[in-house]
Structures are given as structure tokens and as C-alpha cells.
GROMACS .gro file of N, CA, C and O in nm:
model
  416
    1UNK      N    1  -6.249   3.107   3.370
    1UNK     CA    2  -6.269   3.236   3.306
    1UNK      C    3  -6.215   3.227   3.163
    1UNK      O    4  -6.098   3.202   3.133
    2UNK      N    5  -6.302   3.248   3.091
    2UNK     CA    6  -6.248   3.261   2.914
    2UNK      C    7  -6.288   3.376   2.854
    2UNK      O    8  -6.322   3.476   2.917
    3UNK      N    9  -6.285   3.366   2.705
    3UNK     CA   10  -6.310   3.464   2.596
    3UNK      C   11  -6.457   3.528   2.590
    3UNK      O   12  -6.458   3.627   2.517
    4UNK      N   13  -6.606   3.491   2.659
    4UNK     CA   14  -6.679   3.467   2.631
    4UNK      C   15  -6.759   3.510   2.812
    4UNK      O   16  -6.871   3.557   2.834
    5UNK      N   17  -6.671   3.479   2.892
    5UNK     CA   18  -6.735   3.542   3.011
    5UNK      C   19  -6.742   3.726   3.013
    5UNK      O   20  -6.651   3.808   3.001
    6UNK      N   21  -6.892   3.745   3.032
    6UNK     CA   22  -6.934   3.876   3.103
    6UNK      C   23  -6.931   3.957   3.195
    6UNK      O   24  -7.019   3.962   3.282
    7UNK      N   25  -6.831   4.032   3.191
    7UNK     CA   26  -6.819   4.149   3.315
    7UNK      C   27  -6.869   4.252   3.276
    7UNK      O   28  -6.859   4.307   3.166
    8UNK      N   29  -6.953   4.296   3.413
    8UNK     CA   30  -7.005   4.433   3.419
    8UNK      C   31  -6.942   4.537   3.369
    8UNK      O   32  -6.999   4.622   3.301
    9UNK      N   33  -6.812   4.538   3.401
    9UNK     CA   34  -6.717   4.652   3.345
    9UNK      C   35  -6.634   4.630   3.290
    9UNK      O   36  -6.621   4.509   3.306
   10UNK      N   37  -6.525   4.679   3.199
   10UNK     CA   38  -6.388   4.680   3.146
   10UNK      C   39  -6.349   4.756   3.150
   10UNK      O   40  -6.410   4.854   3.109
   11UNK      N   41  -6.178   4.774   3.219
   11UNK     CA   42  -6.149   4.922   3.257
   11UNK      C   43  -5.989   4.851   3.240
   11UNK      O   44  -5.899   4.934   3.246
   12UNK      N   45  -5.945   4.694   3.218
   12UNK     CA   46  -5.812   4.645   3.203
   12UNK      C   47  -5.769   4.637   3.057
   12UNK      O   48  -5.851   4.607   2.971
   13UNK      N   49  -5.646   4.664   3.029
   13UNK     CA   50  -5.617   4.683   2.933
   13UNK      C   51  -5.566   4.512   2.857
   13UNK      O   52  -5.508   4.508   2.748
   14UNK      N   53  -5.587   4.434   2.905
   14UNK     CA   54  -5.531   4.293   2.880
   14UNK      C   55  -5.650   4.218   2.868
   14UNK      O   56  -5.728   4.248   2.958
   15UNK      N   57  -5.697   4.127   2.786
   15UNK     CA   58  -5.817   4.059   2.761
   15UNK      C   59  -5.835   4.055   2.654
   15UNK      O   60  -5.757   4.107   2.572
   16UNK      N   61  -5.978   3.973   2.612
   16UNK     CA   62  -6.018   3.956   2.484
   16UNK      C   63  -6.060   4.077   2.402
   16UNK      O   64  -6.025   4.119   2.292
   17UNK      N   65  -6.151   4.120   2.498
   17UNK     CA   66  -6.210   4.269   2.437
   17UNK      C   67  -6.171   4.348   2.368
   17UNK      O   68  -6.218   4.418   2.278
   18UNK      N   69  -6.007   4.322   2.449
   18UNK     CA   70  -5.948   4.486   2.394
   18UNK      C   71  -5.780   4.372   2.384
   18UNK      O   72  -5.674   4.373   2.447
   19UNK      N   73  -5.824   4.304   2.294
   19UNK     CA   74  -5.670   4.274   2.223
   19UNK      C   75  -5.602   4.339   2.059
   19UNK      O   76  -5.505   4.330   1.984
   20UNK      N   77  -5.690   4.384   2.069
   20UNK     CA   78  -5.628   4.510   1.932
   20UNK      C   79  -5.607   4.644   1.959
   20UNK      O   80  -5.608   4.719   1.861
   21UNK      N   81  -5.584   4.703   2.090
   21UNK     CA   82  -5.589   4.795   2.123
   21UNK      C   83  -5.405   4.873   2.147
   21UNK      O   84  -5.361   4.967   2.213
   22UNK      N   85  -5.346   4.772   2.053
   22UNK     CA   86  -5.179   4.806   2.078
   22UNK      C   87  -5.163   4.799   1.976
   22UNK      O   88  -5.206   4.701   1.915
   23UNK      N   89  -5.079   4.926   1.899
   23UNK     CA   90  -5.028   4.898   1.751
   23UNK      C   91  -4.907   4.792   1.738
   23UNK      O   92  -4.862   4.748   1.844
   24UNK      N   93  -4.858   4.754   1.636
   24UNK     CA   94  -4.758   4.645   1.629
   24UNK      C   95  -4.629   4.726   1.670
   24UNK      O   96  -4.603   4.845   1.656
   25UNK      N   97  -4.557   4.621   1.726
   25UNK     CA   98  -4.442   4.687   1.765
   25UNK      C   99  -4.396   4.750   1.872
   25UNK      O  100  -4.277   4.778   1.885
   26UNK      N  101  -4.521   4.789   1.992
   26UNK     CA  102  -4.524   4.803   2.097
   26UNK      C  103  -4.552   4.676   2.197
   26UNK      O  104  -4.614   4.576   2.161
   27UNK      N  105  -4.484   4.698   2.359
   27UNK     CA  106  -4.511   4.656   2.406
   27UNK      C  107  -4.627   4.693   2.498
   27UNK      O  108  -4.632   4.606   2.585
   28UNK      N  109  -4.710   4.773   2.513
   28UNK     CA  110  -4.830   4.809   2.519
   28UNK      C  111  -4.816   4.912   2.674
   28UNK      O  112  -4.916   4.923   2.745
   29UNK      N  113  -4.745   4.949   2.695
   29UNK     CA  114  -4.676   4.998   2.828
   29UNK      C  115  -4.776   5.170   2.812
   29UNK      O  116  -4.851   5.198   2.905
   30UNK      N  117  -4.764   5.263   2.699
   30UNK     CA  118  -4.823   5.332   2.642
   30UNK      C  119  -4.981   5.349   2.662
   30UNK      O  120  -5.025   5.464   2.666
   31UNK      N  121  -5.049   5.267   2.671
   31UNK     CA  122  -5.206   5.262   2.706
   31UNK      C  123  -5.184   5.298   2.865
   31UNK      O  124  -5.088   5.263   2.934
   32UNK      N  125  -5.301   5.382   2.908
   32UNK     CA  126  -5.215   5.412   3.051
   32UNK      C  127  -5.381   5.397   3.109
   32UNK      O  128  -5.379   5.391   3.232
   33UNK      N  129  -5.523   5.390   3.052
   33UNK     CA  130  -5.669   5.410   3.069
   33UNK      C  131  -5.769   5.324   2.955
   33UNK      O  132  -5.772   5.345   2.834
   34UNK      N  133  -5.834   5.240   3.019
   34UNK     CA  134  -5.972   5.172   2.951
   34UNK      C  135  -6.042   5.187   2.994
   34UNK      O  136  -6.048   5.175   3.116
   35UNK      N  137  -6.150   5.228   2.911
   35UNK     CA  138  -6.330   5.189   2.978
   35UNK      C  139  -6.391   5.141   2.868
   35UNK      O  140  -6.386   5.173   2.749
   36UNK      N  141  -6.449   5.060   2.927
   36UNK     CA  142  -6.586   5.004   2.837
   36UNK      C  143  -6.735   5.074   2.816
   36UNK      O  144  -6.811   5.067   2.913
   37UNK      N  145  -6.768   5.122   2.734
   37UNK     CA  146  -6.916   5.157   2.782
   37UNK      C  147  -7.033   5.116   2.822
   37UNK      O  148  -7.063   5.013   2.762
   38UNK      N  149  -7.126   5.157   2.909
   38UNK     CA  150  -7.224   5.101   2.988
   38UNK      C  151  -7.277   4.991   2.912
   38UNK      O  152  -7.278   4.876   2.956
   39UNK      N  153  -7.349   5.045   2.729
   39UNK     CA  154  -7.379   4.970   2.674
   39UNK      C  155  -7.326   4.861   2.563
   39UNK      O  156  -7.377   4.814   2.462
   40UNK      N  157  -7.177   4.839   2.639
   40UNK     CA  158  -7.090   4.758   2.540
   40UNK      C  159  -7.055   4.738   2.441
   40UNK      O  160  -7.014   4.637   2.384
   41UNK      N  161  -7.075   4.869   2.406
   41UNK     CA  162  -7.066   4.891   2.254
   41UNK      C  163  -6.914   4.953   2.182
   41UNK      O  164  -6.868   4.948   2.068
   42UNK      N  165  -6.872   5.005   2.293
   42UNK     CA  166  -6.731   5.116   2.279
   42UNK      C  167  -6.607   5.136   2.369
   42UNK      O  168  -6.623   5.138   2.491
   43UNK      N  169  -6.528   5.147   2.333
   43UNK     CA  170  -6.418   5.078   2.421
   43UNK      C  171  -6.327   5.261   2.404
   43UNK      O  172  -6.295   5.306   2.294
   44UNK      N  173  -6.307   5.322   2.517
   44UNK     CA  174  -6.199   5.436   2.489
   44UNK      C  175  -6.103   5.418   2.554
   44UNK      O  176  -6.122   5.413   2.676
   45UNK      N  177  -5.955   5.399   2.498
   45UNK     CA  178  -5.817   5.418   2.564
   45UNK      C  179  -5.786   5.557   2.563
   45UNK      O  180  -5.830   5.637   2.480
   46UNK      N  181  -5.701   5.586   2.668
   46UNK     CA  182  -5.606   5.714   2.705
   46UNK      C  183  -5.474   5.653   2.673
   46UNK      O  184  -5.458   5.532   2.690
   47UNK      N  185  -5.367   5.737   2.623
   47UNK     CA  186  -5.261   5.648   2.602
   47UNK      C  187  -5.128   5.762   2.618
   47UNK      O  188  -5.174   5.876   2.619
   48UNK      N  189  -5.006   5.761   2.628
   48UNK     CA  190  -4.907   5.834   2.612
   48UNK      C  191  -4.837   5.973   2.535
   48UNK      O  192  -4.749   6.053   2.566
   49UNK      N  193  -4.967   5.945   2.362
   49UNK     CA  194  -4.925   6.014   2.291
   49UNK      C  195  -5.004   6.118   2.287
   49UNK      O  196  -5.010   6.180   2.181
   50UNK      N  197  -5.096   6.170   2.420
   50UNK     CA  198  -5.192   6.265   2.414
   50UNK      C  199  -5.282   6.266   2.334
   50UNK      O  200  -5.323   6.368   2.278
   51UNK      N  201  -5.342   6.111   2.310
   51UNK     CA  202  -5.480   6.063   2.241
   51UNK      C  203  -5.560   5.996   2.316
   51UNK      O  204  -5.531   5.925   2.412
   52UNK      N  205  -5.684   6.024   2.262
   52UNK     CA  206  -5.798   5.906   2.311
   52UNK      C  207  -5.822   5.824   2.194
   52UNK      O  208  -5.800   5.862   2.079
   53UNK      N  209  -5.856   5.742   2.218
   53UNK     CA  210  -5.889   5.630   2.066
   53UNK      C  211  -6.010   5.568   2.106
   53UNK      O  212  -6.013   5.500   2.208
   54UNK      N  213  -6.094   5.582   2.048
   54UNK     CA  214  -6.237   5.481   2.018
   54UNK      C  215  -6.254   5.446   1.949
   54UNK      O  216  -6.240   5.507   1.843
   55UNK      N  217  -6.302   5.302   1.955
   55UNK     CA  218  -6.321   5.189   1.877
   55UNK      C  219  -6.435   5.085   1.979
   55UNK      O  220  -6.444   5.080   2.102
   56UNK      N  221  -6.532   4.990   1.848
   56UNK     CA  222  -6.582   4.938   1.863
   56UNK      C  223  -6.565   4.825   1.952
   56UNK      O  224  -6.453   4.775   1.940
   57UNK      N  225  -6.637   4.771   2.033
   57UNK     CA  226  -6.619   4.653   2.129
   57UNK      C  227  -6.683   4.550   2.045
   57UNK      O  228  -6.800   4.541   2.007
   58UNK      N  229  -6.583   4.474   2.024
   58UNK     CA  230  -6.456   4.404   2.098
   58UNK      C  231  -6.333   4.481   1.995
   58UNK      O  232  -6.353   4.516   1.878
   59UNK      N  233  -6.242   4.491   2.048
   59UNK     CA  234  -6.149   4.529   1.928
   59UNK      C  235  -6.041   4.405   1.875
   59UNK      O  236  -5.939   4.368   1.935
   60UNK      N  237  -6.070   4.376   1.805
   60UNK     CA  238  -5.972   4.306   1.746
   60UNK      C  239  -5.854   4.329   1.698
   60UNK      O  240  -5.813   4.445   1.697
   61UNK      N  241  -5.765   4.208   1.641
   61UNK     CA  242  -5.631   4.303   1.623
   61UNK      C  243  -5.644   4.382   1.461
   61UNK      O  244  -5.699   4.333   1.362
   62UNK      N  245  -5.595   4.480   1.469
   62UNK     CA  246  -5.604   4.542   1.322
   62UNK      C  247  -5.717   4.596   1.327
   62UNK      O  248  -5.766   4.608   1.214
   63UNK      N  249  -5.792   4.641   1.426
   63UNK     CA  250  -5.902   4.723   1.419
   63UNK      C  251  -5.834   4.942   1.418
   63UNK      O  252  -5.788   5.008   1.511
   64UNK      N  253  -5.849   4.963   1.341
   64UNK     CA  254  -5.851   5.125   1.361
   64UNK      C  255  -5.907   5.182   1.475
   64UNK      O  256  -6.007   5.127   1.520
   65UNK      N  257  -5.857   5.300   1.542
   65UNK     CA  258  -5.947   5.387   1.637
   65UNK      C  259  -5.955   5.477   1.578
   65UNK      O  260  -5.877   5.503   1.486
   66UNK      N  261  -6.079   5.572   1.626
   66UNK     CA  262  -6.057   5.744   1.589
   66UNK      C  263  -6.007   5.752   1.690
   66UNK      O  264  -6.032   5.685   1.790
   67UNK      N  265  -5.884   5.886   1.669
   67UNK     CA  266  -5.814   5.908   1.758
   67UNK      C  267  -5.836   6.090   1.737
   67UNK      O  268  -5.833   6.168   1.642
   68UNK      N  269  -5.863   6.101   1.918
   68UNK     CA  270  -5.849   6.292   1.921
   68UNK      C  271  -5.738   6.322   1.989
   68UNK      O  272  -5.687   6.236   2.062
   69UNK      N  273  -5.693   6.428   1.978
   69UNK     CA  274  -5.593   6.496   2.047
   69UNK      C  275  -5.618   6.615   2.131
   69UNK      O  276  -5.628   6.718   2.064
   70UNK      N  277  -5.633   6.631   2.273
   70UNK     CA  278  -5.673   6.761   2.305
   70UNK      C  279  -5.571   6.777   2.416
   70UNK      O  280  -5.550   6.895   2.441
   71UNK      N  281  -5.479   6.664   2.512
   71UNK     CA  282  -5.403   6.720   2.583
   71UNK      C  283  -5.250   6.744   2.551
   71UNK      O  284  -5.216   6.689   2.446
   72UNK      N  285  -5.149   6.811   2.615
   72UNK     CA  286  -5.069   6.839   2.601
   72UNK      C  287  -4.963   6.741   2.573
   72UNK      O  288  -4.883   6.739   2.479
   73UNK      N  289  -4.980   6.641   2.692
   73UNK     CA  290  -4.896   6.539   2.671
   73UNK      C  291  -4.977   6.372   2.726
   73UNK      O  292  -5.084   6.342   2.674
   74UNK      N  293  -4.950   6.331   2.771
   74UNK     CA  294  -4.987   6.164   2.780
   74UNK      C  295  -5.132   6.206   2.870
   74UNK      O  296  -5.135   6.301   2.948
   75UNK      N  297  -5.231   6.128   2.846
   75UNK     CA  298  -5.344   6.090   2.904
   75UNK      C  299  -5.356   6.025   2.997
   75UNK      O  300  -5.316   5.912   2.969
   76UNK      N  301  -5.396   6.032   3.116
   76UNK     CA  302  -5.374   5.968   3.236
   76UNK      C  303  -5.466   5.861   3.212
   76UNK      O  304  -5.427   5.744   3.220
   77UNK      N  305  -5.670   5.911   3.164
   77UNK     CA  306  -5.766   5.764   3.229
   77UNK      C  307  -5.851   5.870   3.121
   77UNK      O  308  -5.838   5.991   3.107
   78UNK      N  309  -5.916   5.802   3.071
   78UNK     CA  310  -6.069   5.824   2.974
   78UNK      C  311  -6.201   5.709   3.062
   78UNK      O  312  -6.165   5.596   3.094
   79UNK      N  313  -6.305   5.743   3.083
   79UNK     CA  314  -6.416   5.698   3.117
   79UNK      C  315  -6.526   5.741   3.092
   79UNK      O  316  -6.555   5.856   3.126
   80UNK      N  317  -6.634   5.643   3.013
   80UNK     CA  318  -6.735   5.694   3.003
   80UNK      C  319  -6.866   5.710   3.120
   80UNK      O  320  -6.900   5.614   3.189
   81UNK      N  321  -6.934   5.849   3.130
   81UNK     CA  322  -7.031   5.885   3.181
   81UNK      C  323  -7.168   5.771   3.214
   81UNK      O  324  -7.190   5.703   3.113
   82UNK      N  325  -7.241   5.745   3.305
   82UNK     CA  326  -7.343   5.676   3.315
   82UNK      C  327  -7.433   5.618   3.260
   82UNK      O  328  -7.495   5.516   3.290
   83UNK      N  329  -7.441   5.721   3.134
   83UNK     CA  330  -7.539   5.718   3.021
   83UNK      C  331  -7.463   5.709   2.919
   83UNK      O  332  -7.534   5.671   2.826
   84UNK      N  333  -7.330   5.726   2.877
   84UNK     CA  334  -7.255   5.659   2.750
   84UNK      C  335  -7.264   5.792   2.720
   84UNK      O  336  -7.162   5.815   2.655
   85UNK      N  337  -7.321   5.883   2.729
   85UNK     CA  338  -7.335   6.003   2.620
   85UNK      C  339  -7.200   6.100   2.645
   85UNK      O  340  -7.169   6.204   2.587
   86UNK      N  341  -7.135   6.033   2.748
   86UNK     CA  342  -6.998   6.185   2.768
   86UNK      C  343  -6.906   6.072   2.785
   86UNK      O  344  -6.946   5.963   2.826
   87UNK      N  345  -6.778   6.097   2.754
   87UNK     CA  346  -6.642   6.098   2.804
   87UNK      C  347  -6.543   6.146   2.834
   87UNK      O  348  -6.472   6.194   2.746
   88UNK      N  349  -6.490   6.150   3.023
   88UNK     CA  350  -6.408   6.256   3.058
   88UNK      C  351  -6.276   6.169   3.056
   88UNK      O  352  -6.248   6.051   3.073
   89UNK      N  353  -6.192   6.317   3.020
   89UNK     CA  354  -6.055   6.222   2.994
   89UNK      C  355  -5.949   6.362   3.113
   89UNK      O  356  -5.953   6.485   3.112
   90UNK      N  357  -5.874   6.273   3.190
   90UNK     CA  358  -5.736   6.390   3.312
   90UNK      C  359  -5.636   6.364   3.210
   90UNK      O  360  -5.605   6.247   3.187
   91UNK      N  361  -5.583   6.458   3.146
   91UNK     CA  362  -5.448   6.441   3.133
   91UNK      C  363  -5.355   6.469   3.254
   91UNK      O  364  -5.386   6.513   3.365
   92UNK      N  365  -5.220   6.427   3.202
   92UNK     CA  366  -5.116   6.396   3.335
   92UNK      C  367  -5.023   6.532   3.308
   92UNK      O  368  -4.960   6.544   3.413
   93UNK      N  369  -4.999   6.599   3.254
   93UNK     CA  370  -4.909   6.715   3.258
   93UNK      C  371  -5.002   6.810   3.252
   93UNK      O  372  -5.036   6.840   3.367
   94UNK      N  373  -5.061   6.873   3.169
   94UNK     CA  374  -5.189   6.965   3.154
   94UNK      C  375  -5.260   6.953   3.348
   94UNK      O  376  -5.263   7.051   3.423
   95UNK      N  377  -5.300   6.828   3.383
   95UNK     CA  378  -5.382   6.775   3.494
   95UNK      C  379  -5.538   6.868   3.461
   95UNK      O  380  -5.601   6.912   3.556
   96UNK      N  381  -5.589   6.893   3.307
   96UNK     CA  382  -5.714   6.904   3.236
   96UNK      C  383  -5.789   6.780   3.248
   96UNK      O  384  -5.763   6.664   3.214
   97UNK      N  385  -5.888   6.835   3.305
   97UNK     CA  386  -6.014   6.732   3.307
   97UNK      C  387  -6.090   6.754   3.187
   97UNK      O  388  -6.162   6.851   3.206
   98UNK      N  389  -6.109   6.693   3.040
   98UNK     CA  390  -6.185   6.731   2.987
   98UNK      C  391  -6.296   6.653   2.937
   98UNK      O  392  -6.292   6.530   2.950
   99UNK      N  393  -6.424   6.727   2.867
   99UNK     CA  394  -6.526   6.642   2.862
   99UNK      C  395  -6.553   6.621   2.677
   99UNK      O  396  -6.509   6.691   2.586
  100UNK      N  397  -6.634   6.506   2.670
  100UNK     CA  398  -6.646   6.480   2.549
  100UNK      C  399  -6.753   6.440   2.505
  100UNK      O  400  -6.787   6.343   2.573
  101UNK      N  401  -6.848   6.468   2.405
  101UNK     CA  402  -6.962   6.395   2.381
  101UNK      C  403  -6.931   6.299   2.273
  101UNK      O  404  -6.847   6.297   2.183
  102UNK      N  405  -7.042   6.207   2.318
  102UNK     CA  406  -7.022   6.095   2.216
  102UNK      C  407  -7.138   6.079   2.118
  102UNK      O  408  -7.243   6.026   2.155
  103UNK      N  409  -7.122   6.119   2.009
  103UNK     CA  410  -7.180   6.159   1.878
  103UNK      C  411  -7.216   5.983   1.844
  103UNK      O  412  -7.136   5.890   1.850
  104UNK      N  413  -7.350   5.980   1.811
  104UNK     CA  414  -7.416   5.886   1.782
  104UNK      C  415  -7.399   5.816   1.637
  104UNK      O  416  -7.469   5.718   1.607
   0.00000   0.00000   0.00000
């Protein structure tokens, strides 16, 4: 298994894909949710600081996310919808399920 093998899904936070997905200085404990999207194009973390971050697949290191803020406190799991067009994200204190479209 290397840099270059294809999985159906990505939902681990450790790999090639998503090795820019930790700012410097962390030990990455903070990311708490990955998904990949259907069409491999987009990678969304849930993370501690009550953000989602999207960014392009693969992320490299030093890649930027947009980052939203809608729950109260840490993000439990972000996943995208069947069709790529939504992403629902649970926060963990709130326990808000919320939904998101993904603007083209």
C-alpha cells in the first residue's frame, strides 16, 4: 500500500491525501472527522475549534482551508451527501445536525 493506491473512500485522518490537514505545531489530536467526496475532489474536516475546513484533494502541507463556523463548540464528523452537493456536520456539545451546500 503506498501514496498512489485508490480507495473508494477517505474518512482517516492520516495518509497521503490529507497530510496538510494539521496546522504546524499541532499534534493533530484536534481533527476529530474526514470525508472525502464521492467525486474526489474535496476533502472536509470537523475539528475541535467548531470549524469545518474544505480544501482541495489531495491536501498538501501548507494548503489553506475555507473554514465555517456554525457550532458551538468542537465538531464531532462532517460527511459529504451521495451526490457531493450537501454536507452534514453533528456537533458534540450543541449535538446540531447541520446541513450544508456545496457551492460549485
Amino acid at each position: 500500500m503506498g501514496r498512489d493506491e485508490q480507495w473508494a473512500t477517505w474518512t482517516c485522518k492520516i495518509g497521503w491525501p490529507v497530510i496538510g490537514i494539521f496546522p504546524p505545531g499541532t499534534d493533530g489530536s484536534h481533527v476529530n472527522g474526514v470525508d472525502r467526496s464521492k467525486n474526489r475532489k474535496l476533502i472536509i474536516t470537523a475539528d475541535d475549534f467548531g470549524l469545518l475546513n474544505l480544501y482541495r484533494n489531495p491536501v498538501a502541507e501548507g494548503n489553506k482551508a475555507l473554514s465555517y463556523r456554525a457550532h458551538s463548540e468542537h465538531v464531532v464528523r462532517a460527511i459529504f451527501d451521495q451526490k457531493d452537493t450537501h454536507v452534514f456536520s453533528v456537533g458534540g456539545f450543541d449535538k446540531a445536525v447541520m446541513q450544508w451546500k456545496v457551492a460549485k
